[in-house]
Structure formats: C-alpha cells, structure tokens
PDB file of C-alpha atoms in Angstrom:
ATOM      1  CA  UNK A   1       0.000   0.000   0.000  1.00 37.00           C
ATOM      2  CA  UNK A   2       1.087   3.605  -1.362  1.00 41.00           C
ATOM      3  CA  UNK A   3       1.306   6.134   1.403  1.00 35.00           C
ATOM      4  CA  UNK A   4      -1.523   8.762   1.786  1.00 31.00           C
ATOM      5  CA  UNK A   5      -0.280  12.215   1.666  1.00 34.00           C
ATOM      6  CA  UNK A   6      -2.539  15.652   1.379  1.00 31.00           C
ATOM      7  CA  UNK A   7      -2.082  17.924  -1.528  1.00 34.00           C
ATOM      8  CA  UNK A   8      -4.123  20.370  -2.197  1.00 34.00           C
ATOM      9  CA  UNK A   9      -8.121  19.371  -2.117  1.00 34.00           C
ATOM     10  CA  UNK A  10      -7.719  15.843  -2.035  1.00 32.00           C
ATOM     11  CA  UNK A  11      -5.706  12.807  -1.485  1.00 35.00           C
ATOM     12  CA  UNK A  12      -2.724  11.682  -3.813  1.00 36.00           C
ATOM     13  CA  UNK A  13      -1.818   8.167  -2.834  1.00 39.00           C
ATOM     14  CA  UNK A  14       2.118   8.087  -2.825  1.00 39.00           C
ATOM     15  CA  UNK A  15       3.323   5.828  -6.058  1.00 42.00           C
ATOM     16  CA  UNK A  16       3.859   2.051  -5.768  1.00 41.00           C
ATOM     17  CA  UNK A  17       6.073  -0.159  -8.152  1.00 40.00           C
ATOM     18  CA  UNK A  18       4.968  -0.796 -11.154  1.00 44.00           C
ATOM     19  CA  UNK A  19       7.089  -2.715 -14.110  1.00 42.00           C
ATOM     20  CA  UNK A  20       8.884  -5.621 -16.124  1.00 45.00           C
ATOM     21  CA  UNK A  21      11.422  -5.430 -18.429  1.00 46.00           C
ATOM     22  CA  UNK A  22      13.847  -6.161 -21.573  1.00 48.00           C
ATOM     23  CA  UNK A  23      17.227  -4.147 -20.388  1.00 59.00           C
ATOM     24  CA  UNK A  24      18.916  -4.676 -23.703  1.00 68.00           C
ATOM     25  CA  UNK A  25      19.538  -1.793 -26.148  1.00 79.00           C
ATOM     26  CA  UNK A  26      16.951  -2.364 -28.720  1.00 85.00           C
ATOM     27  CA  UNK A  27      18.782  -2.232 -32.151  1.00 87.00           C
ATOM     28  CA  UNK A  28      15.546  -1.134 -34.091  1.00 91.00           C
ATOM     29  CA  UNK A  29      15.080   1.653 -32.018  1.00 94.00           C
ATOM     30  CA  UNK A  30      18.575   2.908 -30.508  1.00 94.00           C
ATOM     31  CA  UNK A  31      18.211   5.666 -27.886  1.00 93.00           C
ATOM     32  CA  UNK A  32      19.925   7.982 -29.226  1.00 93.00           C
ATOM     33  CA  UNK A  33      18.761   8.066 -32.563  1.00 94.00           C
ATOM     34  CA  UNK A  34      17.565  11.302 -34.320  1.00 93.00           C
ATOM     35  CA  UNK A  35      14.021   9.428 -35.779  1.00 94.00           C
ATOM     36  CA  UNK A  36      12.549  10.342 -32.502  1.00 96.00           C
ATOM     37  CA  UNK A  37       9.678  13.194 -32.278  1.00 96.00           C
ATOM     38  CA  UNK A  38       9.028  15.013 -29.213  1.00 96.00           C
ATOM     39  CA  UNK A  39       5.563  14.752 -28.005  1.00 96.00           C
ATOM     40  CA  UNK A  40       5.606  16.414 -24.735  1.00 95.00           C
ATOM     41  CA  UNK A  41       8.415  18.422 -22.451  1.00 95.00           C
ATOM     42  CA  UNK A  42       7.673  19.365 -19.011  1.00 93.00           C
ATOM     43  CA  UNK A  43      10.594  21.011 -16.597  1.00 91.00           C
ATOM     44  CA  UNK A  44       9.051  22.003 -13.226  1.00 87.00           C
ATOM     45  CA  UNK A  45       9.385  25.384 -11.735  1.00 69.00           C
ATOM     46  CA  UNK A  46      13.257  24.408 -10.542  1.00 63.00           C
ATOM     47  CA  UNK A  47      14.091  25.670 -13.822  1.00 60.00           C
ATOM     48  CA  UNK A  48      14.107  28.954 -14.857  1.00 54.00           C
ATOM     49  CA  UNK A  49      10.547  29.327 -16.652  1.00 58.00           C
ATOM     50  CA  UNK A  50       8.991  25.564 -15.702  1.00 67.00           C
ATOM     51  CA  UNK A  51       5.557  24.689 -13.678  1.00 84.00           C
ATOM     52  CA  UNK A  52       3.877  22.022 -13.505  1.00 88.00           C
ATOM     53  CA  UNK A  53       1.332  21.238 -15.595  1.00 90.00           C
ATOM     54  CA  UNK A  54      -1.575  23.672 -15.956  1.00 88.00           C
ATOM     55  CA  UNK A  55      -4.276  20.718 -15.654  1.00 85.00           C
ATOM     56  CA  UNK A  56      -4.638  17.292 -16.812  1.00 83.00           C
ATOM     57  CA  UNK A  57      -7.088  17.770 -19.405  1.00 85.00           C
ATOM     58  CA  UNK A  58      -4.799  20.237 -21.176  1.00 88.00           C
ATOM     59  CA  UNK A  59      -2.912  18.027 -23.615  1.00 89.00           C
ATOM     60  CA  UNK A  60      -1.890  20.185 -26.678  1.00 93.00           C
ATOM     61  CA  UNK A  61       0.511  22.954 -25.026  1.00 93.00           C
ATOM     62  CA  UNK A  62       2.781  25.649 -26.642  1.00 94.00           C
ATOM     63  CA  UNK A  63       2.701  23.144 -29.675  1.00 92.00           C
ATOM     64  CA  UNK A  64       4.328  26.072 -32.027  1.00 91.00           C
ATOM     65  CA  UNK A  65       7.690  26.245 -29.838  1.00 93.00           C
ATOM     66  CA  UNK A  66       8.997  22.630 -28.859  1.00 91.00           C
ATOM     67  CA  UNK A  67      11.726  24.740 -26.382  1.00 90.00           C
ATOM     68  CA  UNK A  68       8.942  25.214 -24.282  1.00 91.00           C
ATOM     69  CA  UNK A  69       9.380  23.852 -20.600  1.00 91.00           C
ATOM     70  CA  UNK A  70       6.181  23.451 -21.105  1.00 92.00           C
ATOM     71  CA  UNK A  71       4.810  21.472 -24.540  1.00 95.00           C
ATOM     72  CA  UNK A  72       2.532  19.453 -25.632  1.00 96.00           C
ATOM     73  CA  UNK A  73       1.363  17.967 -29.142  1.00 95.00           C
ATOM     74  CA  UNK A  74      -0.100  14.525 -28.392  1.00 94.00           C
ATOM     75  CA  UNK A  75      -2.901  15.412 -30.329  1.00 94.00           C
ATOM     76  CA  UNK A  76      -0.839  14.228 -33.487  1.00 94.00           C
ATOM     77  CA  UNK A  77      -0.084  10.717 -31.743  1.00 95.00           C
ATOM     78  CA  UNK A  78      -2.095   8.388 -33.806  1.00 95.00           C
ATOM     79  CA  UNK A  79      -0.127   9.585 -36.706  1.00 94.00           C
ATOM     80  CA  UNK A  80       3.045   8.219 -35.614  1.00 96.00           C
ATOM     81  CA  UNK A  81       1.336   4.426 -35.624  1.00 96.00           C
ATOM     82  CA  UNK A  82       3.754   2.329 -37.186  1.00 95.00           C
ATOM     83  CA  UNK A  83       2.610   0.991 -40.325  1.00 93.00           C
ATOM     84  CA  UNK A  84       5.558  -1.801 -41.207  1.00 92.00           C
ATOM     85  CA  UNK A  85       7.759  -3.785 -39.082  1.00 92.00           C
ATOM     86  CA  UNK A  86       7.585  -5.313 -36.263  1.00 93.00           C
ATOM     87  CA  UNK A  87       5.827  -3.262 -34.389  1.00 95.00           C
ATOM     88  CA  UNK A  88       3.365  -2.045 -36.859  1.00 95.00           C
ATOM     89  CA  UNK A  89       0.039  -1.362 -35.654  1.00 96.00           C
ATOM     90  CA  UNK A  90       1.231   0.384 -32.430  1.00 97.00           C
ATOM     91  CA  UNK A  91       3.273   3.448 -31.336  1.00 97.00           C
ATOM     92  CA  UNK A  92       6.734   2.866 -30.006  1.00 97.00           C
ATOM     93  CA  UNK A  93       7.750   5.428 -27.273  1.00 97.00           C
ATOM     94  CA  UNK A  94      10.526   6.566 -25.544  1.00 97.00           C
ATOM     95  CA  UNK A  95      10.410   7.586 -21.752  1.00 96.00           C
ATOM     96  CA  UNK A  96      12.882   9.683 -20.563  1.00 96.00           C
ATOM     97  CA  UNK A  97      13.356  11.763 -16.938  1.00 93.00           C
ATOM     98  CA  UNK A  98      16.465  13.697 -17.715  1.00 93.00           C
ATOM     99  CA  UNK A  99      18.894  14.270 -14.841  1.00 90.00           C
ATOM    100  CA  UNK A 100      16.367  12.086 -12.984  1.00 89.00           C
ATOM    101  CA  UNK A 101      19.561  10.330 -11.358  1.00 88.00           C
ATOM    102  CA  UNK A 102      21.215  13.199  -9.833  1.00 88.00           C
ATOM    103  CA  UNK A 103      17.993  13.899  -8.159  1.00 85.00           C
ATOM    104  CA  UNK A 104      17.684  10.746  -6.410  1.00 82.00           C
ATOM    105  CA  UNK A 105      21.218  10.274  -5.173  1.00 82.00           C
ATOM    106  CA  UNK A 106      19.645  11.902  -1.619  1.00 80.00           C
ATOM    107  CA  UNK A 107      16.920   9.115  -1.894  1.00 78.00           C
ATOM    108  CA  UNK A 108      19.386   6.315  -1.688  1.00 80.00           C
ATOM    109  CA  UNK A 109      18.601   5.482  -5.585  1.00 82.00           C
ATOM    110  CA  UNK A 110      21.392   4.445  -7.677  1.00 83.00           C
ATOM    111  CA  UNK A 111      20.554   4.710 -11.569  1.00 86.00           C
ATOM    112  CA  UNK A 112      21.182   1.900 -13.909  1.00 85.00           C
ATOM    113  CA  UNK A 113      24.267   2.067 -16.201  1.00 87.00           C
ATOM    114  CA  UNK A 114      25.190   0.819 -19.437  1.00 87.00           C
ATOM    115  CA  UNK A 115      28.459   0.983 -21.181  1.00 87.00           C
ATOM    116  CA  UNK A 116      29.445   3.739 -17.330  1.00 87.00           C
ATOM    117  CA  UNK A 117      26.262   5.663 -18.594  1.00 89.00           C
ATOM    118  CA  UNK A 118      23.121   6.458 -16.573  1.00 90.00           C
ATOM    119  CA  UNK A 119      20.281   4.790 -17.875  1.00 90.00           C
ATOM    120  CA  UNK A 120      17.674   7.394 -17.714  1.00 92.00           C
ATOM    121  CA  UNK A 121      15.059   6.201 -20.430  1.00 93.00           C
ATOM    122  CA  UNK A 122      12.812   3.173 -20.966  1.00 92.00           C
ATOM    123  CA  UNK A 123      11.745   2.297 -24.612  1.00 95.00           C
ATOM    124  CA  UNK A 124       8.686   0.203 -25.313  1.00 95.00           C
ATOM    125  CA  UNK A 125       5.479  -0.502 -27.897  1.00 97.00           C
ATOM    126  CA  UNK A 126       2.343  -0.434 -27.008  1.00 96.00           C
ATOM    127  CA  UNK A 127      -1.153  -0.158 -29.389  1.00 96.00           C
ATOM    128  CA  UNK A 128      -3.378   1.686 -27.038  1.00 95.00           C
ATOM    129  CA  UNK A 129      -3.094   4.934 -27.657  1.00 95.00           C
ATOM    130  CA  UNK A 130      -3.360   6.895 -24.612  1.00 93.00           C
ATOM    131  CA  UNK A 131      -4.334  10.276 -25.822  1.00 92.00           C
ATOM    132  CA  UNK A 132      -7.255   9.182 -27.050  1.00 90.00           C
ATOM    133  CA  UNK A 133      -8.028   6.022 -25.225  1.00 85.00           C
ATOM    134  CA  UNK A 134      -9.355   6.808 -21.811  1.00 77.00           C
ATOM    135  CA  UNK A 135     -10.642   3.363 -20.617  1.00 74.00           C
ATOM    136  CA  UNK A 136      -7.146   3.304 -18.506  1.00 75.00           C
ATOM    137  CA  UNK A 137      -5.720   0.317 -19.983  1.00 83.00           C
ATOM    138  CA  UNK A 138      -2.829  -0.584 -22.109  1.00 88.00           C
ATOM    139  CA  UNK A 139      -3.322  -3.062 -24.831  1.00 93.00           C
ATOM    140  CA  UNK A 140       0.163  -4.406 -27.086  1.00 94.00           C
ATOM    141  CA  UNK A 141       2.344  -4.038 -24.494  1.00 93.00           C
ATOM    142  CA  UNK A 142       5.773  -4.881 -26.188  1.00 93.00           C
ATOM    143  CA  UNK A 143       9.454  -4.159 -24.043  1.00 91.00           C
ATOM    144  CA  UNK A 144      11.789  -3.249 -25.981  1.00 94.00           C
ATOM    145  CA  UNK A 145      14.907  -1.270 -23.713  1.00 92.00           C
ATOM    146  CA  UNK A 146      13.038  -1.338 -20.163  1.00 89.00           C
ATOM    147  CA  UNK A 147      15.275  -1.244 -17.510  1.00 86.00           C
ATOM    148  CA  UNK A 148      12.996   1.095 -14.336  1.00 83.00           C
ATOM    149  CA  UNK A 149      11.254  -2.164 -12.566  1.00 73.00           C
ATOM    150  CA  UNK A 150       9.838  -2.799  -9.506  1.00 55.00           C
ATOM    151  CA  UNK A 151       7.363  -5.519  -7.920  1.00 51.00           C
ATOM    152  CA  UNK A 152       4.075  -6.232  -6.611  1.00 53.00           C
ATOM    153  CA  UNK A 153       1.071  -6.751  -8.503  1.00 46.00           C
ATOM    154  CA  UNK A 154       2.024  -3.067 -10.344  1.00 54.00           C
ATOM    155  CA  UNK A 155       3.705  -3.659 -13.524  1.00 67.00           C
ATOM    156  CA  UNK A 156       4.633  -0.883 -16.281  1.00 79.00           C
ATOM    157  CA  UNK A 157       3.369  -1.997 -19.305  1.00 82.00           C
ATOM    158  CA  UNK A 158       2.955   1.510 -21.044  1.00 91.00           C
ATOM    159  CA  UNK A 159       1.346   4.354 -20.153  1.00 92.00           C
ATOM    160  CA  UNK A 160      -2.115   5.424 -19.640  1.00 90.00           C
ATOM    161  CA  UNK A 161      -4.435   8.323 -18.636  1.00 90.00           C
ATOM    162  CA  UNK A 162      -3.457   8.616 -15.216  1.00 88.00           C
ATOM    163  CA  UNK A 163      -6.285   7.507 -12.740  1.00 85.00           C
ATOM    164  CA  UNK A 164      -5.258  10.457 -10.075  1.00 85.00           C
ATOM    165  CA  UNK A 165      -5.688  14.140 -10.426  1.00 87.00           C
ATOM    166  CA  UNK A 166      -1.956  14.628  -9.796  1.00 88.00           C
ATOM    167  CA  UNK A 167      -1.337  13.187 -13.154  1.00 91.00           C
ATOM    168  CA  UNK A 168      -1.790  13.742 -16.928  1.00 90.00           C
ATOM    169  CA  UNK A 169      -0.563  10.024 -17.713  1.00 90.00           C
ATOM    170  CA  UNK A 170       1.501   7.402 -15.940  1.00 88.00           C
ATOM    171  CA  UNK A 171       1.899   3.920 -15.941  1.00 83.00           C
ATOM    172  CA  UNK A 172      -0.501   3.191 -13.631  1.00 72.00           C
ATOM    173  CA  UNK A 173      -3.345   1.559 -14.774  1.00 68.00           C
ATOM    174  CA  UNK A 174      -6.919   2.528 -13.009  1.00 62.00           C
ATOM    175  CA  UNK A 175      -4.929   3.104  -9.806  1.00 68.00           C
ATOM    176  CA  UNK A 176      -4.341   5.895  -7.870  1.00 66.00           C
ATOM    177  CA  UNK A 177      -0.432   5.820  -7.671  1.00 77.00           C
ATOM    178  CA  UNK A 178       1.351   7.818 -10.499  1.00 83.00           C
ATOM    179  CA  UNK A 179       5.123   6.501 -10.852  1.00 85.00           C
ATOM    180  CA  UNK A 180       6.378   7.527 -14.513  1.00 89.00           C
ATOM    181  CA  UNK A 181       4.389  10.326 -14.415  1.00 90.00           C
ATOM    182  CA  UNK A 182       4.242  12.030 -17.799  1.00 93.00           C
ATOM    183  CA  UNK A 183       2.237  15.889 -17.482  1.00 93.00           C
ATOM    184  CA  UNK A 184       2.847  16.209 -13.328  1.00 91.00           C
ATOM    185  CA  UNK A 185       0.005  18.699 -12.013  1.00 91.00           C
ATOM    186  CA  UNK A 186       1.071  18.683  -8.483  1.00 87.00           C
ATOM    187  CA  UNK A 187       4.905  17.778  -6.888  1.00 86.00           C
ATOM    188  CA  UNK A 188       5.097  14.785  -4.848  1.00 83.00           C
ATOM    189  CA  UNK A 189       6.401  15.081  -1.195  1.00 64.00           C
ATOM    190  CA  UNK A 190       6.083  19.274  -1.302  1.00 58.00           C
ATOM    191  CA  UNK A 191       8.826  19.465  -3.618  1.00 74.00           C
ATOM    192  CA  UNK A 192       9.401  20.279  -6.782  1.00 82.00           C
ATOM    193  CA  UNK A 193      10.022  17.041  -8.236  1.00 87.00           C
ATOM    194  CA  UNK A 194       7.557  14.316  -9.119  1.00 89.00           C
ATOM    195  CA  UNK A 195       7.602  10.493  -8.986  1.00 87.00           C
ATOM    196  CA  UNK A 196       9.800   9.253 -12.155  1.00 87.00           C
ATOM    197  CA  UNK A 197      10.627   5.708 -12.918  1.00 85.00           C
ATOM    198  CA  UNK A 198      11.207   2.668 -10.723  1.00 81.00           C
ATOM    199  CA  UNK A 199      14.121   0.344 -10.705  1.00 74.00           C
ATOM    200  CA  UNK A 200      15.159  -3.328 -10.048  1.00 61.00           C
ATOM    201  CA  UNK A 201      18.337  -4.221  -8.011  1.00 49.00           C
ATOM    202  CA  UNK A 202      20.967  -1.723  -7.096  1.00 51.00           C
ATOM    203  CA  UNK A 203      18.661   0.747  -8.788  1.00 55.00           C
ATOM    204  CA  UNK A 204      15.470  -0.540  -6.752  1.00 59.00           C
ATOM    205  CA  UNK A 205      13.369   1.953  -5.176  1.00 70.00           C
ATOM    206  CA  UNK A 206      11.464   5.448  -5.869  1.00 80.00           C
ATOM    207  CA  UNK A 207      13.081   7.955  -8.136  1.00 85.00           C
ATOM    208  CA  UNK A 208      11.971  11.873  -8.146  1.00 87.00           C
ATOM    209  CA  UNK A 209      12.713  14.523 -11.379  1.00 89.00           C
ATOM    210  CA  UNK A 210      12.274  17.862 -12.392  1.00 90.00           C
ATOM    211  CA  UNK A 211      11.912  16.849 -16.200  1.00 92.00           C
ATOM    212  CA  UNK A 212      10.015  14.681 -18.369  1.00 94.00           C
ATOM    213  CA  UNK A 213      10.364  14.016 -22.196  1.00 96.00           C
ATOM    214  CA  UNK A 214       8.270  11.705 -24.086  1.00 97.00           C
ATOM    215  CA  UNK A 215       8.903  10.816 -27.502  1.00 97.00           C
ATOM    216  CA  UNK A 216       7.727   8.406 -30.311  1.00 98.00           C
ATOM    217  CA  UNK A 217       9.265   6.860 -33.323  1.00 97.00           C
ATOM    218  CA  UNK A 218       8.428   8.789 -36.272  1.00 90.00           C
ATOM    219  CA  UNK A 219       8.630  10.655 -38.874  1.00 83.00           C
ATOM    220  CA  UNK A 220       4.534  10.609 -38.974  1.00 72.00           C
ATOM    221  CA  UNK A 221       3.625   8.290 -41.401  1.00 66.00           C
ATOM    222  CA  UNK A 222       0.346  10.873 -42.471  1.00 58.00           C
ATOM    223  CA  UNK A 223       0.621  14.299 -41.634  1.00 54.00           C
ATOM    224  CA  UNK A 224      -0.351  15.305 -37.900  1.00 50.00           C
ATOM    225  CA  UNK A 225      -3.346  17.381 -36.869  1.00 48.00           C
ATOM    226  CA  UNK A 226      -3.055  21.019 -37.500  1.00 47.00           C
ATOM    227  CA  UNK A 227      -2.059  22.852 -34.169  1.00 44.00           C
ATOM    228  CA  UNK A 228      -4.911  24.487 -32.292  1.00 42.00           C
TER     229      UNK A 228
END
C-alpha cells in the first residue's frame, strides 16, 4: 500500500512499483537516434521558466515552440502508428526523466548504467493509444529497452491516462499511484520534483525529477493534426 499524503483538495496516494522489463539496447530503435519526435516536455518550476502542468485535461501545449518547458502535441499521436515492421500497428515510445539520477542520489537510488552511462530512459510498444483512449488500460504491451522495474502486482506496461488528479498520464493503470508520471500537475512530497521511474536491483526503489520528455518513433507516417 502507497502512502496517503494531502495535496491540495484531495488525497494523492504516494506511487507504488509498477514494471517488467527487456534491459537490452533495442537495435531497431537505438536511444539515441535522431528518428525520434518530441511529443511532450515538461521542466518544473526548478528551472528557470517551468511549472507544472496547468491541468490534466490540457494536452496540446505551446505546440508552435517545442523549447517550451512546457509542450505538448499529443494530439498528433495516432499519426506516428507504425505501419511496417515489427511493431506495426502500435506506437513505439521513448520515456525519458532527464537528470532524474542526480535527483535521487539523496533518496538512496542508484541509476542503472550501461556501457558507465546512466540509464535514464525506458523504450517500449504499445497499441493503445493513450491520448485518445481513456478506458485506462494498455493493450500491445511490447518491451523493448526497459530497464525502471519494480514488484508487486504493479507492472509498467505503457502508459495510460493517469487515474489520479496529480497526473496527466503514468503507468498506472486505473490506480491511484502515479510513478512515470508524464504531465505532473502537483509535486510529490512538497517538492518540486515528481515520482519518475522505478528500478530493479541496485537501482530498486522510488526515483523523483524535475523533467520529463516523451517521444515516439516517427517521422509521422500521415501528416499530424493542424495545431490548435
């Protein structure tokens, strides 16, 4: 059981572990590769010019200016469906809490490495499509670099429209816990981080950030909706 901790006019239940995993580098869809797209940015107010999200409902944001802290465009997501390959028929993401590791060093975490890096991303498929698909479940669930673990009945099998107020989407299926919280509308512990990814082993345990980025494999393969 999650903690229960006030914030503002109701109760956020503290996250719980959610996740399995394939920690290999995926060679179809390499981290670092420039193929892709943003879909949303959000650096709280610990950097000059961040917040947290205006509201959880609000999911196209600053969509002209991808420097924003704060940005938004899922609204073109179903274009990005893969059409070939493995994958095809779902969206392949990319999950990543940048500088997530320095953050939790007064936790007790420890990030994952590979190759003396910290491992600061997970990379998976999945066919739901959570910007559009509200029924808080993920369907296609496919690993593909997914190191950020943990245990319990709570696993991260994609994301979803978050089932708490505290959170545009996490990975936490009709529960009220938000690790891997993507669009953060309140901080978690009356800080200004929120609850990032979970990890197995050394790396087991809670970690906090100050940034999310989620991306998707693209180019789109039909051009996206035109910005509101």
């Amino acid at each position: 059981m999650g903690l229960f901790t006030l914030s503002m006019a109701y109760v956020i239940v503290a996250p719980a572990f959610c996740g399995h995993f394939a920690t290999a580098q995926s060679p179809d869809y390499p981290a670092d590769s420039p193929q892709w797209s943003l879909l949303l940015r959000q650096r709280t107010n610990r950097f000059t010019g961040g917040s947290f999200w205006p509201n959880r409902n609000q999911l196209r944001l600053n969509g002209g200016d991808s420097s924003s802290p704060l940005y938004s465009v899922m609204d073109t997501l179903e274009s990005f469906r893969q059409v070939t390959g493995a994958q095809a028929g779902k969206f392949v993401f990319k999950l990543v809490y940048p500088g997530m590791c320095e953050l939790s060093v007064p936790r007790g975490r420890t990030c994952a490495q590979r190759d003396g890096t910290n491992i600061e991303h997970n990379i998976w498929a999945q066919a739901s499509n959570p910007y559009s698909d509200w029924t808080n479940a993920v369907s296609g669930y496919t690993a593909l670099d997914v190191t950020y673990v943990g245990s319990g009945n709570q696993r991260f099998d994609g994301i979803v429209r978050s089932a708490t107020a505290a959170s545009t989407f996490d990975c936490n299926a009709g529960v009220g816990n938000w690790h891997f919280s993507v669009g953060a509308v309140n901080a978690w512990g009356g800080s200004t981080e929120f609850p990032a990814m979970v990890g197995p082993g050394t790396a087991s345990g809670s970690f906090v950030s100050s940034q999310v980025e989620l991306y998707v494999w693209g180019p789109p393969a039909y051009p996206p909706v035109s910005p509101s």
